[in-house]
CSV table of C-alpha atoms and ligand atoms in Angstrom, one decimal:
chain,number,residue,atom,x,y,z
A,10,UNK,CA,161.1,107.0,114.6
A,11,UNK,CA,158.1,109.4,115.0
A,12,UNK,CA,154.7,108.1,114.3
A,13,UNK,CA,153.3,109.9,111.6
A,14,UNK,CA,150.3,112.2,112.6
A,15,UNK,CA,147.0,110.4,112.1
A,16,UNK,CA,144.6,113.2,110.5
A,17,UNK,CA,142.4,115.2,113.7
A,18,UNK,CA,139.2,113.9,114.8
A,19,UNK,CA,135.7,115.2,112.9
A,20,UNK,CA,134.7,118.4,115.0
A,21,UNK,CA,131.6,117.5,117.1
A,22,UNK,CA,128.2,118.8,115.8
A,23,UNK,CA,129.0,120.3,112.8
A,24,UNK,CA,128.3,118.9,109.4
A,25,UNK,CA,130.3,116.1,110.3
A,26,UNK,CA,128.2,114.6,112.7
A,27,UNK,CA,127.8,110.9,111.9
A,28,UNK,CA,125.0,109.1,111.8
A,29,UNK,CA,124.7,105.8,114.3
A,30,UNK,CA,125.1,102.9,114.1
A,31,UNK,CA,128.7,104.0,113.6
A,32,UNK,CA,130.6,103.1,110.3
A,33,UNK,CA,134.4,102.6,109.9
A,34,UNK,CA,136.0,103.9,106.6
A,35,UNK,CA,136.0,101.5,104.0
A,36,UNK,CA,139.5,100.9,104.0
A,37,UNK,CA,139.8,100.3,107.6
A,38,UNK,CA,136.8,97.7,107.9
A,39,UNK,CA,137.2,93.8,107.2
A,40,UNK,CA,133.7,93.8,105.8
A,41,UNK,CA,131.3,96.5,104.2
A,42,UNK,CA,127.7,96.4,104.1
A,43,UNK,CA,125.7,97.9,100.9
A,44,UNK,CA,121.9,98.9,101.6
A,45,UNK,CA,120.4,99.6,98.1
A,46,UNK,CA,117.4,101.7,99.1
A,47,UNK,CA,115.9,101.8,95.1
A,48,UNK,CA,115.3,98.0,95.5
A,49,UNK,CA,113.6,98.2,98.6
A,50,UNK,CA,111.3,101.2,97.8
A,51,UNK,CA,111.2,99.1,94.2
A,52,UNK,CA,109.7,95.9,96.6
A,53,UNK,CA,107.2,98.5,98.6
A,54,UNK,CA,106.0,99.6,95.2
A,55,UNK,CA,105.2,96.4,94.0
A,56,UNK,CA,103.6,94.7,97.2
A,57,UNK,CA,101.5,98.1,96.9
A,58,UNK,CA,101.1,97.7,93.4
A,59,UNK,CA,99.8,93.8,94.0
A,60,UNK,CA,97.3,94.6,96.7
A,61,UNK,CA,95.9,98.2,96.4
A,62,UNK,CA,93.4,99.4,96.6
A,63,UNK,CA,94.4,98.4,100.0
A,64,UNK,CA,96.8,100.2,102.0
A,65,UNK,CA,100.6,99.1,102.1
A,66,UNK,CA,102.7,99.8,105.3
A,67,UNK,CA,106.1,99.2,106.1
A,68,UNK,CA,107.2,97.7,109.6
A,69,UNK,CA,110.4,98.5,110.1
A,70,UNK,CA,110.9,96.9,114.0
A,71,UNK,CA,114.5,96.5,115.0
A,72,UNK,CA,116.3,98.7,112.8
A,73,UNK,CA,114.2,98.3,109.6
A,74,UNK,CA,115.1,94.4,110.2
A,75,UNK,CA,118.7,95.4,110.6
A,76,UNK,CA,119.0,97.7,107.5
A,77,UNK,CA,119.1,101.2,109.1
A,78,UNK,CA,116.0,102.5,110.7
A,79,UNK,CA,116.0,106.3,109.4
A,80,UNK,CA,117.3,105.5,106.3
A,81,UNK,CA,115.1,103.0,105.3
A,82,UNK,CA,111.9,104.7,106.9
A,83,UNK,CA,112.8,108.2,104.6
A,84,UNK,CA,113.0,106.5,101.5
A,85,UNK,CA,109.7,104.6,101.6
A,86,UNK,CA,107.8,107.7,102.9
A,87,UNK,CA,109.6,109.7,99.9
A,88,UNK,CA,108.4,106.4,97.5
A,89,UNK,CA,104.4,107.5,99.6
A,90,UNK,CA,104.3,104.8,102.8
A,91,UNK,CA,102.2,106.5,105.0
A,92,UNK,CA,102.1,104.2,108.0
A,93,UNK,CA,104.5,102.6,109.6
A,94,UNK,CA,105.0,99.4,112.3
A,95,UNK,CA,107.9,99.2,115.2
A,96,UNK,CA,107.6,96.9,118.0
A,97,UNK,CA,108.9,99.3,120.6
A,98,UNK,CA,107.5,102.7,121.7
A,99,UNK,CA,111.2,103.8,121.5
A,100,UNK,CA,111.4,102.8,117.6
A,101,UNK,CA,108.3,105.0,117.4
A,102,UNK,CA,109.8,108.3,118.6
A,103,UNK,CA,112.9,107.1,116.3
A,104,UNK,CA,110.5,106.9,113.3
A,105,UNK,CA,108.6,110.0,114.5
A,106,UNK,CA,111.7,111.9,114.0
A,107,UNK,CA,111.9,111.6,110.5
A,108,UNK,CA,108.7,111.4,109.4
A,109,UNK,CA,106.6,114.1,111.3
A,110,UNK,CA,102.9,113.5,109.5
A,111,UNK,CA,103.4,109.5,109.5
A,112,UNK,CA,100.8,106.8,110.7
A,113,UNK,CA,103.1,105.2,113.0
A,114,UNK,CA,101.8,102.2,115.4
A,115,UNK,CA,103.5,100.0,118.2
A,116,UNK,CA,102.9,96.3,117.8
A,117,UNK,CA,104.1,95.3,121.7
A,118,UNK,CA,101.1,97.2,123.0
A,119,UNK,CA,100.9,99.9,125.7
A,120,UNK,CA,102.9,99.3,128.6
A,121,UNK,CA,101.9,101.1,131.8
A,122,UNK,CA,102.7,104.9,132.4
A,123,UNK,CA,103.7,105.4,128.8
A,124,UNK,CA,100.1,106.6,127.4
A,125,UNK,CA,101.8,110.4,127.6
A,126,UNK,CA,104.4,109.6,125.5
A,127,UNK,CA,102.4,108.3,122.7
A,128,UNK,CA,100.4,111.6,123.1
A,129,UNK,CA,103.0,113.3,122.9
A,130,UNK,CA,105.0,111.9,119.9
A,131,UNK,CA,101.4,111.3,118.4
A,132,UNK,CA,102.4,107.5,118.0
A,133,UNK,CA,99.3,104.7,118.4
A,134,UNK,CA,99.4,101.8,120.4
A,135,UNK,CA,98.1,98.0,118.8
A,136,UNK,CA,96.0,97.8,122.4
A,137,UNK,CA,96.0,93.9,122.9
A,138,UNK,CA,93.7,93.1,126.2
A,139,UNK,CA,91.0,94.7,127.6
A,140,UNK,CA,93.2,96.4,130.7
A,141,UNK,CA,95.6,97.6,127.7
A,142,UNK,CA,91.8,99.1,125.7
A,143,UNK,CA,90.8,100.8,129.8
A,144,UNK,CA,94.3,102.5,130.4
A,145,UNK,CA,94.3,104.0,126.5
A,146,UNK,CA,90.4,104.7,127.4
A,147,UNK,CA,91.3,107.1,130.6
A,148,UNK,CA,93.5,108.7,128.8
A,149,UNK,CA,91.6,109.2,125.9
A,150,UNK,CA,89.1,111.4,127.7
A,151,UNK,CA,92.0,113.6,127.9
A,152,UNK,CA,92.9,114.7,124.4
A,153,UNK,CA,91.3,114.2,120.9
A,154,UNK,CA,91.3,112.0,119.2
A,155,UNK,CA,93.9,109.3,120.3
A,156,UNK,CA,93.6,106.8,117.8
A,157,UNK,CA,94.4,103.4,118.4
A,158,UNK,CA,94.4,99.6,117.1
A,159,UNK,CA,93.4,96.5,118.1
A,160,UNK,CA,94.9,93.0,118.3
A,161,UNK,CA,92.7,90.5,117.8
A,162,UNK,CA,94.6,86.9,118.5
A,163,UNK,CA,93.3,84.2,116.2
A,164,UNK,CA,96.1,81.8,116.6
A,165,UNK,CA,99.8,82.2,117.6
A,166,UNK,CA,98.7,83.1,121.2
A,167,UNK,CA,101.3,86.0,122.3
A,168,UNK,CA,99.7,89.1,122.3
A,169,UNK,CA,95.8,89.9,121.7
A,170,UNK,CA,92.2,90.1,122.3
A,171,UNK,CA,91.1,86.1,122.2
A,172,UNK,CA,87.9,85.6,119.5
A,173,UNK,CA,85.6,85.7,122.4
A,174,UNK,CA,86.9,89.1,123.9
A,175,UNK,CA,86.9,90.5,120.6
A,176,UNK,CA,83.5,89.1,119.8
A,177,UNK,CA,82.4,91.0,123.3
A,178,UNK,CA,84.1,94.0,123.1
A,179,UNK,CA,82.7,94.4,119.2
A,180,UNK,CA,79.4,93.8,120.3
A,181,UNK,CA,78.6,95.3,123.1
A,182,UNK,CA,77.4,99.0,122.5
A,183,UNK,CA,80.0,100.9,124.7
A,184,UNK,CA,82.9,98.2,124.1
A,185,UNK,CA,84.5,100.7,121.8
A,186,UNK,CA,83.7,103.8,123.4
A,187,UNK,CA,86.4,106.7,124.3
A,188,UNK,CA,88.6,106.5,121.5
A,189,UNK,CA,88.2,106.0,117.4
A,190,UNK,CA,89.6,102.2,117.1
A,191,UNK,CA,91.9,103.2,113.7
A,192,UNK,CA,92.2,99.2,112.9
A,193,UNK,CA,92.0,95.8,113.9
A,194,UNK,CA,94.5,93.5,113.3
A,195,UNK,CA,95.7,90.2,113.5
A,196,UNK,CA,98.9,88.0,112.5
A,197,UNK,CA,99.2,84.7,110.6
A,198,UNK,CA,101.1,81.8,112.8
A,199,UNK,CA,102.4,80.2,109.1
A,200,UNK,CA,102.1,82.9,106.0
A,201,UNK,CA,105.3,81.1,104.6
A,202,UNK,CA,103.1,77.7,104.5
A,203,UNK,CA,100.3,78.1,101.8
A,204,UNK,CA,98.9,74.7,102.5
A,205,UNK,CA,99.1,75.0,106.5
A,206,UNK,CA,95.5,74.8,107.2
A,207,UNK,CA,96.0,77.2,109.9
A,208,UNK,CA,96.0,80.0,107.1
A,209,UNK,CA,92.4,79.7,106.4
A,210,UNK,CA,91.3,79.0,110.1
A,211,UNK,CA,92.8,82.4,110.6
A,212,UNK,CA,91.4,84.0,107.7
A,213,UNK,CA,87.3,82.8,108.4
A,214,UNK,CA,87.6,83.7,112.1
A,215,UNK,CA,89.2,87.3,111.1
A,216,UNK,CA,86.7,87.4,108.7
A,217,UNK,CA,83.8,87.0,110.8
A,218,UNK,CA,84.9,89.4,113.8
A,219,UNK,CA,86.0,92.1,111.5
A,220,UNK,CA,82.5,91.8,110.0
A,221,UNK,CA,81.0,92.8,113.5
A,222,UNK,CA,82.5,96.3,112.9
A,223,UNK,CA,83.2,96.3,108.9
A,224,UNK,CA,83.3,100.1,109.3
A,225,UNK,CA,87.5,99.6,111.1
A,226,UNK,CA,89.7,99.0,108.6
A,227,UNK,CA,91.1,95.5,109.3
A,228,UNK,CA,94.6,94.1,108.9
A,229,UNK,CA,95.8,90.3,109.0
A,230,UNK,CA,98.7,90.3,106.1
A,231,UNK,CA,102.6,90.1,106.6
A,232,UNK,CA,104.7,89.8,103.8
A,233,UNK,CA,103.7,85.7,103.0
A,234,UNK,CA,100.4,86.5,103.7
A,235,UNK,CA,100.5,88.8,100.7
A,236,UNK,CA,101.3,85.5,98.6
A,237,UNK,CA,98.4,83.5,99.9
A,238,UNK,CA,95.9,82.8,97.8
A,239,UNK,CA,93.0,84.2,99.5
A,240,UNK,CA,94.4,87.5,99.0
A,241,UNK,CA,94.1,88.3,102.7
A,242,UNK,CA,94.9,92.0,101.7
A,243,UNK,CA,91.7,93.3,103.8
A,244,UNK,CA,92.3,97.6,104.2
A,245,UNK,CA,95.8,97.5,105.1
A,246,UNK,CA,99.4,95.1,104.8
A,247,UNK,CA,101.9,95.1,107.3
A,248,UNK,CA,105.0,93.5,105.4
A,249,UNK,CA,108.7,93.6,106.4
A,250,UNK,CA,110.8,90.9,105.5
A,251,UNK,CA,109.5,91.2,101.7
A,252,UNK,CA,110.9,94.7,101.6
A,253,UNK,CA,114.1,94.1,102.5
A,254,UNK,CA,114.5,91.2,99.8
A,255,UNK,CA,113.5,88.0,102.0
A,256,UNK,CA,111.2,85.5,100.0
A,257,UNK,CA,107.7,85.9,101.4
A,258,UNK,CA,107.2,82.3,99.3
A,259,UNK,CA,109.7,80.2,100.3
A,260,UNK,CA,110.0,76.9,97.7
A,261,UNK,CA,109.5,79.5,94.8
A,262,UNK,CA,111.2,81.7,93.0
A,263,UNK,CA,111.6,85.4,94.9
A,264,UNK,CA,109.4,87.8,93.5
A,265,UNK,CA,111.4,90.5,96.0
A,266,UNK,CA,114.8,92.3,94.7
A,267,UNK,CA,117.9,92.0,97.8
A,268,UNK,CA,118.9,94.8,98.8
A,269,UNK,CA,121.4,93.9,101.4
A,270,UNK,CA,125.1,93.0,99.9
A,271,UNK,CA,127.5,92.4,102.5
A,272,UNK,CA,131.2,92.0,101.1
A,273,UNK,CA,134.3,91.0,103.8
A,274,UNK,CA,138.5,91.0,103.2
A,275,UNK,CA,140.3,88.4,103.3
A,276,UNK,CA,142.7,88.8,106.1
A,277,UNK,CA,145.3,86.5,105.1
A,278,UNK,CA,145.9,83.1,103.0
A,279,UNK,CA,147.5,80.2,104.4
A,280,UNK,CA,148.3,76.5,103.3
A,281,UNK,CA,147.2,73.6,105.4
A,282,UNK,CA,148.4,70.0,105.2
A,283,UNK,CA,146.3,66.6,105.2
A,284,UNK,CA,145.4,66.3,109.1
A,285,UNK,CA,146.1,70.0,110.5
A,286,UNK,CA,142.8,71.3,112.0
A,287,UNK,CA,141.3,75.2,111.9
A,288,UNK,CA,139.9,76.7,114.5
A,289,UNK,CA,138.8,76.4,118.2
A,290,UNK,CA,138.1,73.1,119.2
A,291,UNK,CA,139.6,71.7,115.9
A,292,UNK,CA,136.8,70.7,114.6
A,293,UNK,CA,137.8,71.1,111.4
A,294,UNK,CA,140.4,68.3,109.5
A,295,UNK,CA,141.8,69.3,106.4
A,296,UNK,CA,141.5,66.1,104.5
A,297,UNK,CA,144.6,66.7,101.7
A,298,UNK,CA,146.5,70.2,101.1
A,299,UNK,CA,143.9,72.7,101.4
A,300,UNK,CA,144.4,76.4,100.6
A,301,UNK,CA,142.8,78.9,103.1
A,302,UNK,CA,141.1,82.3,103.4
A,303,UNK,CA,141.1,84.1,106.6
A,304,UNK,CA,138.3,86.9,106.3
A,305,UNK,CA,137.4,89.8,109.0
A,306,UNK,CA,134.2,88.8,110.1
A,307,UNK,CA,132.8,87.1,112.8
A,308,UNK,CA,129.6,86.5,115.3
A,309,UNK,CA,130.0,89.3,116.5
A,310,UNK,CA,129.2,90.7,113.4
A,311,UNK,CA,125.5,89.1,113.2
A,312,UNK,CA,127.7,85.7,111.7
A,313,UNK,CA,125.8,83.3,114.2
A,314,UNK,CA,127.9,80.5,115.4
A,315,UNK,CA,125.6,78.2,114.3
A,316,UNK,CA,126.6,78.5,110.6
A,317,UNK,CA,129.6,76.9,111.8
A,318,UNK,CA,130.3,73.6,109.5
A,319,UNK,CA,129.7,70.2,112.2
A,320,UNK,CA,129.8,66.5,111.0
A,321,UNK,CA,125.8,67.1,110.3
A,322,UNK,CA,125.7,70.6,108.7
A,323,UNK,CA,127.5,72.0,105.6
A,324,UNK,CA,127.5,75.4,107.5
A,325,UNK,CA,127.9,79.1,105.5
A,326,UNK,CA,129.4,80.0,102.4
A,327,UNK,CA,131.5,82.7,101.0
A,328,UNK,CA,131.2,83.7,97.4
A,329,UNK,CA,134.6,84.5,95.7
A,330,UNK,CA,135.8,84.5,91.8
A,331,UNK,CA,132.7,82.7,90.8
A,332,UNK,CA,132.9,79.8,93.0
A,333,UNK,CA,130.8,79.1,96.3
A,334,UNK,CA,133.0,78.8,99.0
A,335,UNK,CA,132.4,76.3,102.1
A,336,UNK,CA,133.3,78.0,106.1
A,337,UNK,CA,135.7,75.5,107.8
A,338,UNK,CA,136.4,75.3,111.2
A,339,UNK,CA,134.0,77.0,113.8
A,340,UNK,CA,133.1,80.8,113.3
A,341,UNK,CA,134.9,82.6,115.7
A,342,UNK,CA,134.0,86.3,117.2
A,343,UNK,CA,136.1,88.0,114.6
A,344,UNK,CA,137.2,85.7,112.1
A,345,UNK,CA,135.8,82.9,109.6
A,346,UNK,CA,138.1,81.1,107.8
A,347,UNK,CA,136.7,79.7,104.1
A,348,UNK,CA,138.3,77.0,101.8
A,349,UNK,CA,139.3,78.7,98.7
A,350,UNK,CA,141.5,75.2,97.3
A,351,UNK,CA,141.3,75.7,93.2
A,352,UNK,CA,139.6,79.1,93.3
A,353,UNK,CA,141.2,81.7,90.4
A,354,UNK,CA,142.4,83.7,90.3
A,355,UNK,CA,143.8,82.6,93.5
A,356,UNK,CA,142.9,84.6,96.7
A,357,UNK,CA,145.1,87.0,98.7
A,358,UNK,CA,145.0,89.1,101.4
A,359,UNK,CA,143.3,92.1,100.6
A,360,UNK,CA,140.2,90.4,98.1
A,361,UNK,CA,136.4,90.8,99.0
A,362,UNK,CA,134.4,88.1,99.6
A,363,UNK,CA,130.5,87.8,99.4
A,364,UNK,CA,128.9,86.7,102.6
A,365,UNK,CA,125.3,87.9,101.2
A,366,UNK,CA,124.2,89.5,97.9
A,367,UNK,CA,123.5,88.2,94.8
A,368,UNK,CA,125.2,85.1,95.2
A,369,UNK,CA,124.0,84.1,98.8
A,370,UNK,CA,120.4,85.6,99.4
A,371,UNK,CA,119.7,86.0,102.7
A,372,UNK,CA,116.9,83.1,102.9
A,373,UNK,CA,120.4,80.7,102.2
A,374,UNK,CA,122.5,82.6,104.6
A,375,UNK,CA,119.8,82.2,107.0
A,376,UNK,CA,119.3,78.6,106.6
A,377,UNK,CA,123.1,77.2,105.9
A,378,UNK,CA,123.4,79.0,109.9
A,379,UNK,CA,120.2,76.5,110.6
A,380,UNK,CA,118.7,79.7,111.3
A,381,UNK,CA,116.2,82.1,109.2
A,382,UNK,CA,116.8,85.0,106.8
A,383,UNK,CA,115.0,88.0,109.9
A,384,UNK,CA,117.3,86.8,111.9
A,385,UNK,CA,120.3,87.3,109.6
A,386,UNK,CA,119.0,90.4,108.9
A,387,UNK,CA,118.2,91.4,112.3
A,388,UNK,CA,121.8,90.2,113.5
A,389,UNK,CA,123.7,92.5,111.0
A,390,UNK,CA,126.9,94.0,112.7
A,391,UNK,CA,127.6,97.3,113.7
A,392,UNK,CA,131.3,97.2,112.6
A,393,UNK,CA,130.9,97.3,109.3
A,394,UNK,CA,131.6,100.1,107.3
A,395,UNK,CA,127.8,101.3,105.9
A,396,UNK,CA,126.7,102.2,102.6
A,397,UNK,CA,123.4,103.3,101.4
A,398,UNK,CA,122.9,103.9,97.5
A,399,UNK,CA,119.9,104.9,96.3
A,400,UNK,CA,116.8,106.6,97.5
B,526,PLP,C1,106.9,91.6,112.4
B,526,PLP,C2,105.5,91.7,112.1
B,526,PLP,C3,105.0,91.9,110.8
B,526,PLP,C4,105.9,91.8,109.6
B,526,PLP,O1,106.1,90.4,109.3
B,526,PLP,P1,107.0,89.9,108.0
B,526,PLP,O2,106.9,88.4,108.1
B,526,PLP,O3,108.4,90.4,108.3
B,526,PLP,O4,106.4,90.5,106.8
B,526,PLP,C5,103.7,92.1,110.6
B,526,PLP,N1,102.8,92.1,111.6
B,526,PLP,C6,103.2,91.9,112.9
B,526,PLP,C7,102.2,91.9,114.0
B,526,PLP,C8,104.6,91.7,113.2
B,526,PLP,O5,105.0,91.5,114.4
């Protein structure tokens, strides 16, 4: 028999060109991942809605938090975010691409030798100690202006000026020579805690140096820090996770829409016997007849091995015909495998499960993996097949 001819492949460069990270077709992929880009331009409106007249960025770090960099920065810019956070100086050419008039700076500071490049891509650097503030100085006498921030640490102790060299370098007359210093900035240690007293420690001392200089805007807020309520908005907020649906105030209701809905197949159905075990290292018993769910995803799809079920964890959850769903057996790379006893209609091959959406928000994903909703997000495979509606 002659295998049938499988359609040509796209021709290269033409309006075909794909855009990374690459998507299968729907009906090939085990799982398909839904980006609604009206809820999170609907979340920037409101967290700028809640704190203007002070500016509202976007910090869209590791892939917009796993959503899809470009598509994620060109919908907020079209909703009006004019300044944008990444991490990486690479994420800043990235962002520079689509936005060419952005405000675009890099939180992890100026490495050495790469001042030309953020000349060049007109991208500014959150300068953190006072070698980082000399190097962008040098340069600076070079072109005009180079804007630039400043990191100020008053308390997680990772990157930053400490209170003291920030008190110096604010008060001395040529500290801030060279170059205009666009904002300072710090970072909360515990947003998500309102009643960690570290909040307000943070707070006073920001307070108090940004007052040495009130003429620099000044920045403290992620997206819980929006929610405090000192209203630590200052001239600018840096959220992320808010934007794309995470609870900036965990314990309460979330004021934030998801926008990530992540649906997998079920591979195949199976029944198992009292005693039989699933998975590797059978750590799974099946205490009576048990019917089974066999679905295409896995940790290598951003489904950590740690929302595996054990004797002291419930592990993850699937959502299917109106029921929660419990994981049994460990997660492996490719496959999970979900108890689906009693669930009608009854599963088969072929059906969509919800790993996260409406029914499993990513702050319950995060934590049934003992884990965190950024890092679900950030952990968000690349085999899925990728939609983006909206925007
Ligand atoms: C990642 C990051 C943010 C955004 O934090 P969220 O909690 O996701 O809102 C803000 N500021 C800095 C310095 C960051 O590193």
């Amino acid at each position: 028999m002659r295998p049938t001819p499988l359609p040509g492949p796209p021709p290269q460069g033409g309006r075909e060109r794909r855009r990374a990270p690459q998507a299968s077709a729907p009906a090939e992929a085990p799982a398909n991942l839904t980006i609604d880009l009206d809820a999170l331009v609907a979340n920037w409106r409101a967290l700028a809605a809640r704190v203007a007249p002070a500016e509202c960025s976007a910090v869209v770090k590791a892939e917009a938090y796993g959503t899809g960099l470009e598509p994620a920065v060109r919908a907020l810019a079209k909703a009006g975010c004019r300044t944008f956070f990444v991490a990486h100086l690479a994420e800043g050419r990235q962002v520079r691409t689509v936005v060419p008039d952005a405000t675009i700076y890099i939180l992890g500071g100026l490495l050495p030798e790469t001042e030309a490049t953020h000349v060049h891509f007109a991208l500014r650097p959150v300068l953190g100690s006072g070698e980082e503030i000399a190097q962008w100085r040098r340069l600076a006498a070079t072109c005009d202006p180079c804007p630039a921030a400043i990191h100020i640490d008053t308390g997680m102790n990772r990157l930053g000026l400490s209170p003291d060299e920030a008190r110096r370098l604010l008060t001395s007359d040529d500290g801030l020579r060279g170059f205009p210093v666009a904002l300072l900035m710090s970072h909360f240690v515990a947003s998500e805690e309102p009643e960690a007293p570290i909040n307000a420690h943070q707070i006073e001392l920001f307070e108090e140096l940004r007052a040495l200089r009130p003429e620099i805007p000044a920045s403290l807020a992620n997206s819980s820090g929006i929610f405090l309520p000192q209203r630590p908005y200052f001239d600018l907020v840096r959220p992320g996770y808010a934007l794309y649906g995470g609870n900036p105030t965990p314990g309460a209701p979330n004021p934030m829409r998801g926008i990530v809905k992540l649906q997998a197949r079920i591979l195949q159905c199976r029944t198992v016997e009292a005693g039989e075990t699933v998975g590797y290292g059978a750590t799974w018993t099946a205490p009576d007849r048990r019917r089974l769910a066999t679905i295409g995803t896995g940790y290598a799809d951003g489904f950590l091995r740690s929302g595996s079920p054990t004797d002291a964890t419930a592990g993850g959850q699937a959502f299917i015909a109106g029921s929660h769903t419990p994981f049994v057996g460990r997660i492996s790379m490719d496959l999970i495998v979900i108890d689906v006893t009693g669930v009608t209609p009854e599963a088969k091959a072929g059906d969509l499960v919800e790993l996260i959406g409406e029914h499993l928000p990513i702050d319950i994903v995060g934590r049934n993996a003992g884990s965190i909703g950024y890092e679900i997000l950030t952990s968000l495979g690349r085999r899925y097949h990728r939609a983006y509606i909206g925007g």
